[in-house]
Amino acid sequence: MLDVKWIRNHAEEVQRAADHKGIAVSIAELLLLDNETRQLRQETEQLRFTRNSLAKQASDYARSGEADKLANVKQQGAHNNSLLGSLEGELKAQQKRFDELMLLVPNIVSPDTPLGRSDEDNVEVRQVGILPAHDFEPLDHVELGKLHDIIDLPRGVKAAGSRNYYLKGAGVLLHRAVQQLAIDLIARKGFTLLEVPVTARYETMLGTCFFPLGADQAFRLENEDKWLTGTSEASLVMYHANEIIDVTAPLRLAAASNCFRSEVGSAGRDVHGLYRVHQFAKVEQVVLCQADPDLSEAMLQEITANAETLLRLLELPYRVMAVCTGDMSQKTYKQYDIETWMPSRKQYGETHSASNLHDFQAKRANIRYRDEEGKLKHCHTLNNTMVASPRILIPLLENHQTADGSIRIPEAVRPYMNGIELLRP
């Protein structure tokens, strides 16, 4: 979150960020509420001081037996307390509204973030790899899944409803193989691996900026203040919430976990196959570092490069996109998406995302460090999808298929597939 004093000095920039991100919040209203709340707080404190002073006078007059003065002071006290009660109620209501608006205020965006309204306005940074030149009519991943008996969508729907699936046999092996390959890769890069909770309390989702704006994307456990997480980012960041940590060297954390999303608002979109499902597995990178813009920019490039390394090991063509303002979340300062070529869609599809949040998230979660002068500062935080499956299975199956329907297993994946080099129908 942003500091209200900073917002006051950069009101136009913050309002512009809200407008570009499609967040309905009035910075002018927020600042007016801030003024009114501070004024009410001052008046309330003065009335509390008067209350205490009158109470002391009443005590003194009671001891001295000065009945007339005691009665007068009690009358003044009753009037003061009536005003205090009214102001306290008004202050509570104003503070509540102010806090609600503060939770809607977005992070500003980096100077090099492209302007735009949706993912159609994202800007290509680079393309890597050669698109497959199939000399046959390629099958899509659903057809390949049926052919190899490794994906069962109808039974997934039967068991759990729409946007659910079963993976079978080699499909499960491939699903787990890409995750383990990703884990091993970032472990060698110095990331600390954690096994994390996949449920979170409301304050965890709020403290990591997934709520309140993203609450409709999360599944809530009935009759509990617990939610299924859509990414281990929430648990990884919250690990150090309300702590003062050592970030002399950036903290690199990672987790592989099951993730859940309601996909509210995506009705009718990407309903075919495994692209947009309710349950999936994700390997996530999270970095906490000093509040140095150059350092966090370097960390953004690093975690993006890690995901690109994985895609090259999977022998998949992809492109890196600079995400525009209209496609960014509330908390994001700068973002890259990586889109992998999906032959059945005849286009690239998003498979990875990397974001630099500056200190926006750390302020909500209250994660701080001491700088060289001993001054407390909030960390910069970053996150990246190292791999998400089963979505990554779409390009894996489709790009590596052969004319007879077989699927070639990339060399880097074979050790995690018991040495299997080719899946035959």
Coordinates of C-alpha atoms in Angstrom, one line a residue:
M1 CA 0.0 0.0 0.0
L2 CA 1.0 3.6 -0.4
D3 CA 1.5 6.0 2.4
V4 CA -1.2 8.7 2.6
K5 CA 1.4 11.5 2.9
W6 CA 3.0 10.2 -0.3
I7 CA -0.4 10.0 -2.0
R8 CA -1.1 13.6 -1.1
N9 CA 2.1 14.7 -2.8
H10 CA 1.4 12.5 -5.9
A11 CA -2.4 12.6 -6.1
E12 CA -2.6 12.9 -9.9
E13 CA -0.1 10.1 -10.5
V14 CA -2.0 7.7 -8.2
Q15 CA -5.4 8.6 -9.7
R16 CA -3.9 8.0 -13.2
A17 CA -2.7 4.6 -12.1
A18 CA -6.1 3.7 -10.7
D19 CA -7.8 4.9 -13.9
H20 CA -5.4 2.9 -16.1
K21 CA -5.8 -0.2 -14.0
G22 CA -9.6 0.1 -14.0
I23 CA -9.9 0.5 -10.2
A24 CA -12.9 2.7 -9.2
V25 CA -11.4 4.8 -6.4
S26 CA -11.4 8.6 -6.0
I27 CA -8.1 9.9 -4.6
A28 CA -9.7 13.3 -4.1
E29 CA -12.4 11.7 -1.8
L30 CA -9.6 9.7 0.0
L31 CA -7.7 12.9 0.8
L32 CA -10.8 14.8 1.8
L33 CA -11.6 11.9 4.2
D34 CA -8.1 12.0 5.5
N35 CA -8.4 15.7 6.3
E36 CA -11.8 15.2 8.0
T37 CA -10.6 12.2 9.9
R38 CA -7.5 14.0 11.3
Q39 CA -9.7 17.0 12.3
L40 CA -12.2 14.7 14.0
R41 CA -9.4 12.9 15.8
Q42 CA -8.0 16.2 17.1
E43 CA -11.4 17.3 18.3
T44 CA -12.0 13.9 19.9
E45 CA -8.7 14.0 21.7
Q46 CA -9.5 17.5 23.1
L47 CA -12.9 16.3 24.4
R48 CA -11.2 13.3 26.0
F49 CA -8.7 15.6 27.7
T50 CA -11.6 17.8 28.9
R51 CA -13.4 14.7 30.2
N52 CA -10.4 13.6 32.2
S53 CA -9.9 17.1 33.6
L54 CA -13.6 17.4 34.6
A55 CA -13.4 14.0 36.3
K56 CA -10.4 15.1 38.4
Q57 CA -12.2 18.3 39.4
A58 CA -15.3 16.3 40.3
S59 CA -13.2 14.1 42.5
D60 CA -11.6 17.0 44.2
Y61 CA -14.9 18.8 44.9
A62 CA -16.4 15.5 46.2
R63 CA -13.6 15.2 48.7
S64 CA -13.8 18.9 49.8
G65 CA -17.6 18.8 50.1
E66 CA -18.2 21.6 47.6
A67 CA -21.6 20.4 46.4
D68 CA -22.5 23.3 44.1
K69 CA -19.2 23.2 42.3
L70 CA -19.5 19.4 42.0
A71 CA -23.0 19.6 40.5
N72 CA -21.8 22.2 38.0
V73 CA -18.8 20.1 37.0
K74 CA -21.0 17.0 36.6
Q75 CA -23.3 19.0 34.3
Q76 CA -20.3 20.1 32.2
G77 CA -19.1 16.5 32.1
A78 CA -22.4 15.2 30.9
H79 CA -22.5 17.7 28.1
N80 CA -18.9 17.0 27.2
N81 CA -19.5 13.2 27.2
S82 CA -22.5 13.6 24.9
L83 CA -20.4 15.5 22.4
L84 CA -17.6 13.0 22.8
G85 CA -19.9 10.0 22.1
S86 CA -21.2 11.7 19.0
L87 CA -17.8 12.5 17.7
E88 CA -16.4 9.1 18.4
G89 CA -19.2 7.5 16.4
E90 CA -18.5 9.9 13.5
L91 CA -14.8 9.3 13.7
K92 CA -15.3 5.5 13.7
A93 CA -17.5 5.8 10.5
Q94 CA -15.1 8.2 8.8
Q95 CA -12.1 6.0 9.7
K96 CA -13.8 2.9 8.4
R97 CA -14.6 4.6 5.0
F98 CA -11.0 5.9 4.8
D99 CA -9.6 2.4 5.5
E100 CA -11.8 0.9 2.8
L101 CA -10.6 3.5 0.2
M102 CA -7.0 3.0 1.2
L103 CA -7.4 -0.8 0.4
L104 CA -8.5 0.2 -3.1
V105 CA -5.6 2.5 -3.9
P106 CA -3.3 0.9 -6.5
N107 CA 0.5 0.9 -6.8
I108 CA 1.9 3.3 -9.3
V109 CA 3.5 1.8 -12.5
S110 CA 7.0 1.9 -13.8
P111 CA 7.9 4.6 -16.4
D112 CA 8.5 1.9 -19.0
T113 CA 5.1 0.1 -18.5
P114 CA 3.1 0.4 -21.7
L115 CA -0.3 2.1 -21.6
G116 CA -3.3 0.0 -22.6
R117 CA -6.7 -1.4 -21.6
S118 CA -6.2 -5.2 -21.9
D119 CA -3.8 -8.0 -22.7
E120 CA -4.2 -7.0 -26.4
D121 CA -2.2 -3.9 -25.7
N122 CA 0.8 -5.8 -24.1
V123 CA 4.0 -5.2 -26.0
E124 CA 6.3 -7.9 -27.2
V125 CA 9.9 -7.7 -25.8
R126 CA 11.4 -10.7 -27.5
Q127 CA 10.6 -14.0 -29.2
V128 CA 12.7 -17.1 -28.5
G129 CA 12.6 -20.4 -30.4
I130 CA 11.3 -21.5 -33.8
L131 CA 7.6 -22.3 -34.2
P132 CA 7.1 -26.0 -35.2
A133 CA 6.5 -26.6 -38.9
H134 CA 4.2 -29.6 -38.8
D135 CA 3.9 -31.3 -42.2
F136 CA 0.6 -32.9 -41.0
E137 CA -2.6 -31.7 -39.3
P138 CA -1.6 -31.4 -35.6
L139 CA -3.9 -32.6 -32.9
D140 CA -4.8 -30.4 -30.0
H141 CA -3.9 -31.4 -26.4
V142 CA -7.4 -32.8 -25.7
E143 CA -7.3 -35.1 -28.7
L144 CA -3.8 -36.1 -27.8
G145 CA -4.9 -36.7 -24.3
K146 CA -7.6 -39.1 -25.5
L147 CA -5.3 -40.8 -27.9
H148 CA -2.8 -41.5 -25.2
D149 CA -5.4 -42.0 -22.4
I150 CA -3.6 -39.4 -20.2
I151 CA -6.3 -36.7 -19.9
D152 CA -9.9 -37.4 -19.0
L153 CA -12.1 -34.2 -19.0
P154 CA -15.6 -35.8 -19.0
R155 CA -14.9 -37.7 -15.8
G156 CA -13.4 -34.6 -14.2
V157 CA -16.6 -32.7 -14.9
K158 CA -18.6 -35.7 -13.6
A159 CA -16.7 -35.7 -10.3
A160 CA -16.2 -32.0 -9.7
G161 CA -18.1 -29.9 -12.3
S162 CA -16.9 -27.7 -15.1
R163 CA -13.2 -26.8 -15.5
N164 CA -12.0 -29.9 -13.8
Y165 CA -10.1 -32.9 -15.1
Y166 CA -8.2 -36.1 -14.4
L167 CA -4.7 -36.8 -15.5
K168 CA -3.7 -40.5 -15.9
G169 CA -0.6 -42.5 -16.3
A170 CA 2.1 -40.7 -18.3
G171 CA 0.0 -37.5 -18.0
V172 CA 0.6 -37.5 -14.2
L173 CA 4.3 -38.3 -14.7
L174 CA 4.7 -35.4 -17.1
H175 CA 2.7 -33.1 -14.8
R176 CA 5.0 -33.9 -11.9
A177 CA 8.1 -34.0 -14.1
V178 CA 7.9 -30.3 -15.2
Q179 CA 7.4 -29.3 -11.6
Q180 CA 10.4 -31.2 -10.3
L181 CA 12.5 -29.9 -13.1
A182 CA 11.5 -26.4 -12.2
I183 CA 12.2 -27.0 -8.5
D184 CA 15.6 -28.5 -9.2
L185 CA 16.5 -25.6 -11.4
I186 CA 15.7 -22.8 -8.9
A187 CA 17.2 -24.8 -6.0
R188 CA 20.5 -24.6 -7.8
K189 CA 19.9 -20.9 -8.2
G190 CA 19.9 -20.5 -4.4
F191 CA 16.2 -20.5 -3.7
T192 CA 15.0 -21.8 -0.3
L193 CA 12.2 -24.3 -0.8
L194 CA 9.2 -24.3 1.5
E195 CA 6.2 -26.6 1.8
V196 CA 3.4 -24.1 2.4
P197 CA -0.3 -24.0 3.5
V198 CA -2.8 -23.9 0.6
T199 CA -5.4 -22.3 2.9
A200 CA -5.0 -18.8 4.2
R201 CA -6.8 -16.5 6.7
Y202 CA -8.5 -13.3 5.4
E203 CA -5.7 -11.2 7.0
T204 CA -3.1 -13.2 5.0
M205 CA -4.9 -12.5 1.7
L206 CA -5.4 -8.9 2.7
G207 CA -1.8 -8.5 3.8
T208 CA -0.4 -9.9 0.5
C209 CA -2.8 -7.7 -1.6
F210 CA -5.0 -10.5 -3.0
F211 CA -8.0 -9.0 -1.1
P212 CA -10.3 -7.2 -1.2
L213 CA -10.2 -6.7 -5.0
G214 CA -9.5 -10.4 -5.8
A215 CA -11.8 -12.0 -3.3
D216 CA -14.2 -13.1 -6.0
Q217 CA -11.4 -15.3 -7.5
A218 CA -10.9 -17.3 -4.3
F219 CA -12.8 -20.3 -2.9
R220 CA -13.9 -19.8 0.8
L221 CA -14.1 -22.7 3.2
E222 CA -17.7 -22.7 4.5
N223 CA -18.2 -21.3 8.0
E224 CA -14.5 -20.5 8.4
D225 CA -12.2 -17.5 7.9
K226 CA -10.1 -19.5 5.5
W227 CA -9.6 -19.4 1.8
L228 CA -8.0 -21.6 -0.8
T229 CA -5.0 -19.8 -2.2
G230 CA -4.6 -19.2 -6.0
T231 CA -0.8 -19.1 -5.6
S232 CA 1.8 -19.9 -3.0
E233 CA 2.9 -16.3 -3.2
A234 CA 0.5 -15.5 -0.4
S235 CA 2.0 -18.0 1.9
L236 CA 5.6 -17.3 0.9
V237 CA 5.3 -13.5 1.5
M238 CA 3.3 -14.0 4.7
Y239 CA 6.1 -16.2 6.1
H240 CA 8.0 -13.0 7.1
A241 CA 4.9 -10.8 7.8
N242 CA 5.4 -8.4 10.7
E243 CA 9.1 -9.2 10.9
I244 CA 12.3 -7.2 10.6
I245 CA 14.5 -9.4 8.3
D246 CA 18.0 -9.5 7.0
V247 CA 18.1 -8.7 3.3
T248 CA 21.8 -8.0 3.0
A249 CA 21.5 -10.5 0.2
P250 CA 18.0 -10.9 -1.4
L251 CA 15.9 -13.6 0.1
R252 CA 14.9 -16.1 -2.5
L253 CA 11.9 -18.3 -1.6
A254 CA 10.1 -20.9 -3.6
A255 CA 7.3 -23.4 -3.2
A256 CA 5.4 -26.0 -5.3
S257 CA 1.7 -26.2 -4.3
N258 CA -1.8 -26.9 -5.4
C259 CA -3.7 -23.8 -6.3
F260 CA -7.3 -23.0 -6.7
R261 CA -9.2 -20.2 -8.6
S262 CA -12.9 -19.7 -9.0
E263 CA -12.4 -18.0 -12.5
V264 CA -15.3 -15.7 -11.8
G265 CA -15.7 -13.4 -14.8
S266 CA -14.2 -15.9 -17.3
A267 CA -17.5 -17.6 -18.2
G268 CA -17.2 -18.7 -21.8
R269 CA -13.5 -17.9 -22.0
D270 CA -10.9 -20.7 -22.7
V271 CA -13.4 -23.4 -21.8
H272 CA -11.7 -26.0 -24.0
G273 CA -9.3 -28.4 -22.3
L274 CA -6.7 -27.5 -19.7
Y275 CA -6.1 -23.8 -20.3
R276 CA -8.3 -22.3 -17.6
V277 CA -9.2 -24.8 -14.8
H278 CA -10.2 -24.5 -11.1
Q279 CA -7.3 -26.6 -9.7
F280 CA -3.7 -26.6 -10.8
A281 CA -0.2 -26.9 -9.5
K282 CA 2.4 -24.1 -9.5
V283 CA 6.0 -23.6 -8.7
E284 CA 6.4 -20.0 -7.5
Q285 CA 9.4 -17.8 -7.0
V286 CA 9.3 -15.0 -4.4
V287 CA 12.1 -12.5 -3.7
L288 CA 12.4 -10.0 -0.9
C289 CA 15.2 -7.5 -1.2
Q290 CA 16.3 -4.0 -0.1
A291 CA 14.2 -1.0 -1.3
D292 CA 16.5 -0.2 -4.1
P293 CA 14.8 0.2 -7.5
D294 CA 17.9 -0.9 -9.4
L295 CA 18.2 -4.0 -7.3
S296 CA 14.6 -5.0 -7.6
E297 CA 14.7 -4.4 -11.3
A298 CA 17.7 -6.8 -11.5
M299 CA 15.7 -9.4 -9.5
L300 CA 12.8 -9.1 -11.9
Q301 CA 15.1 -9.8 -14.8
E302 CA 16.6 -12.8 -12.8
I303 CA 13.3 -14.5 -12.0
T304 CA 12.1 -13.9 -15.5
A305 CA 15.3 -15.5 -16.9
N306 CA 14.8 -18.5 -14.6
A307 CA 11.4 -19.2 -16.2
E308 CA 12.8 -18.7 -19.7
T309 CA 15.6 -21.2 -18.9
L310 CA 12.9 -23.7 -18.0
L311 CA 11.0 -23.1 -21.3
R312 CA 14.3 -23.6 -23.2
L313 CA 14.8 -26.9 -21.4
L314 CA 11.3 -27.9 -22.4
E315 CA 12.2 -27.0 -26.0
L316 CA 9.2 -24.7 -26.4
P317 CA 9.0 -21.5 -28.4
Y318 CA 7.9 -18.5 -26.4
R319 CA 7.7 -14.7 -26.3
V320 CA 8.2 -12.2 -23.4
M321 CA 5.5 -9.5 -23.1
A322 CA 5.7 -6.2 -21.3
V323 CA 2.3 -6.1 -19.5
C324 CA 0.3 -2.9 -20.0
T325 CA -1.4 -0.8 -17.3
G326 CA -4.9 -2.2 -18.0
D327 CA -3.8 -5.8 -17.7
M328 CA -1.9 -5.3 -14.4
S329 CA -3.2 -6.0 -10.9
Q330 CA -3.6 -3.4 -8.1
K331 CA -0.3 -4.3 -6.4
T332 CA 2.0 -4.4 -9.5
Y333 CA 4.6 -1.8 -10.4
K334 CA 6.1 -3.6 -13.4
Q335 CA 5.2 -7.0 -15.0
Y336 CA 6.3 -9.4 -17.7
D337 CA 4.2 -12.2 -19.0
I338 CA 5.7 -15.1 -20.9
E339 CA 3.5 -16.7 -23.6
T340 CA 4.3 -20.1 -25.0
W341 CA 3.3 -21.2 -28.5
M342 CA 0.2 -23.4 -28.6
P343 CA -0.4 -24.8 -32.1
S344 CA -4.1 -25.6 -31.5
R345 CA -4.8 -22.0 -30.6
K346 CA -2.6 -20.8 -33.5
Q347 CA -1.2 -18.3 -31.1
Y348 CA 0.9 -17.8 -28.0
G349 CA -0.8 -18.4 -24.7
E350 CA 0.2 -17.0 -21.3
T351 CA 2.0 -19.6 -19.2
H352 CA 4.2 -17.5 -16.8
S353 CA 4.1 -14.1 -15.1
A354 CA 6.7 -12.1 -13.3
S355 CA 6.1 -8.9 -11.2
N356 CA 8.0 -6.3 -9.3
L357 CA 5.8 -4.8 -6.6
H358 CA 8.3 -2.4 -5.0
D359 CA 7.4 -1.9 -1.3
F360 CA 3.6 -1.9 -1.9
Q361 CA 3.0 -5.5 -0.7
A362 CA 5.6 -5.3 2.1
K363 CA 3.9 -2.3 3.6
R364 CA 0.6 -4.3 3.8
A365 CA 2.4 -7.3 5.2
N366 CA 4.7 -5.1 7.4
I367 CA 8.0 -6.7 6.3
R368 CA 11.0 -4.5 7.1
Y369 CA 14.7 -4.4 7.2
R370 CA 17.4 -2.1 8.6
D371 CA 19.5 -0.1 6.1
E372 CA 23.1 0.7 6.6
E373 CA 22.2 3.6 8.9
G374 CA 19.9 1.4 11.0
K375 CA 16.8 3.0 9.7
L376 CA 13.8 0.7 9.2
K377 CA 12.5 0.4 5.6
H378 CA 10.0 -1.8 3.9
C379 CA 11.3 -4.4 1.5
H380 CA 10.7 -4.7 -2.2
T381 CA 8.9 -7.9 -3.1
L382 CA 8.8 -9.8 -6.4
N383 CA 7.1 -13.0 -7.7
N384 CA 7.2 -15.2 -10.7
T385 CA 5.4 -18.3 -11.9
M386 CA 8.2 -20.7 -12.6
V387 CA 5.8 -23.2 -14.0
A388 CA 2.0 -23.9 -13.8
S389 CA 0.6 -27.3 -14.7
P390 CA -1.5 -28.6 -16.4
R391 CA -1.5 -25.5 -18.6
I392 CA 2.1 -26.1 -19.6
L393 CA 1.1 -29.6 -20.8
I394 CA -0.8 -27.9 -23.7
P395 CA 2.3 -26.6 -25.5
L396 CA 4.4 -29.7 -24.4
L397 CA 2.0 -32.1 -25.9
E398 CA 1.1 -30.1 -29.0
N399 CA 4.6 -28.8 -30.0
H400 CA 6.3 -32.2 -29.5
Q401 CA 3.8 -34.4 -31.3
T402 CA 4.7 -36.4 -34.4
A403 CA 2.7 -37.5 -37.5
D404 CA 1.7 -40.8 -36.0
G405 CA 0.4 -39.1 -32.8
S406 CA 3.5 -39.9 -30.7
I407 CA 4.8 -37.3 -28.3
R408 CA 8.6 -36.7 -28.0
I409 CA 9.7 -36.1 -24.4
P410 CA 12.4 -33.3 -24.2
E411 CA 15.7 -34.5 -23.1
A412 CA 15.8 -32.5 -19.9
V413 CA 12.5 -34.0 -18.8
R414 CA 13.4 -37.7 -19.4
P415 CA 15.2 -38.3 -16.1
Y416 CA 11.9 -37.4 -14.3
M417 CA 9.9 -39.7 -16.6
N418 CA 11.8 -42.9 -15.8
G419 CA 13.9 -42.4 -19.0
I420 CA 10.9 -42.4 -21.3
E421 CA 11.8 -40.7 -24.6
L422 CA 8.6 -41.1 -26.6
L423 CA 4.9 -41.5 -25.7
R424 CA 3.3 -43.7 -28.3
P425 CA -0.5 -43.9 -28.8

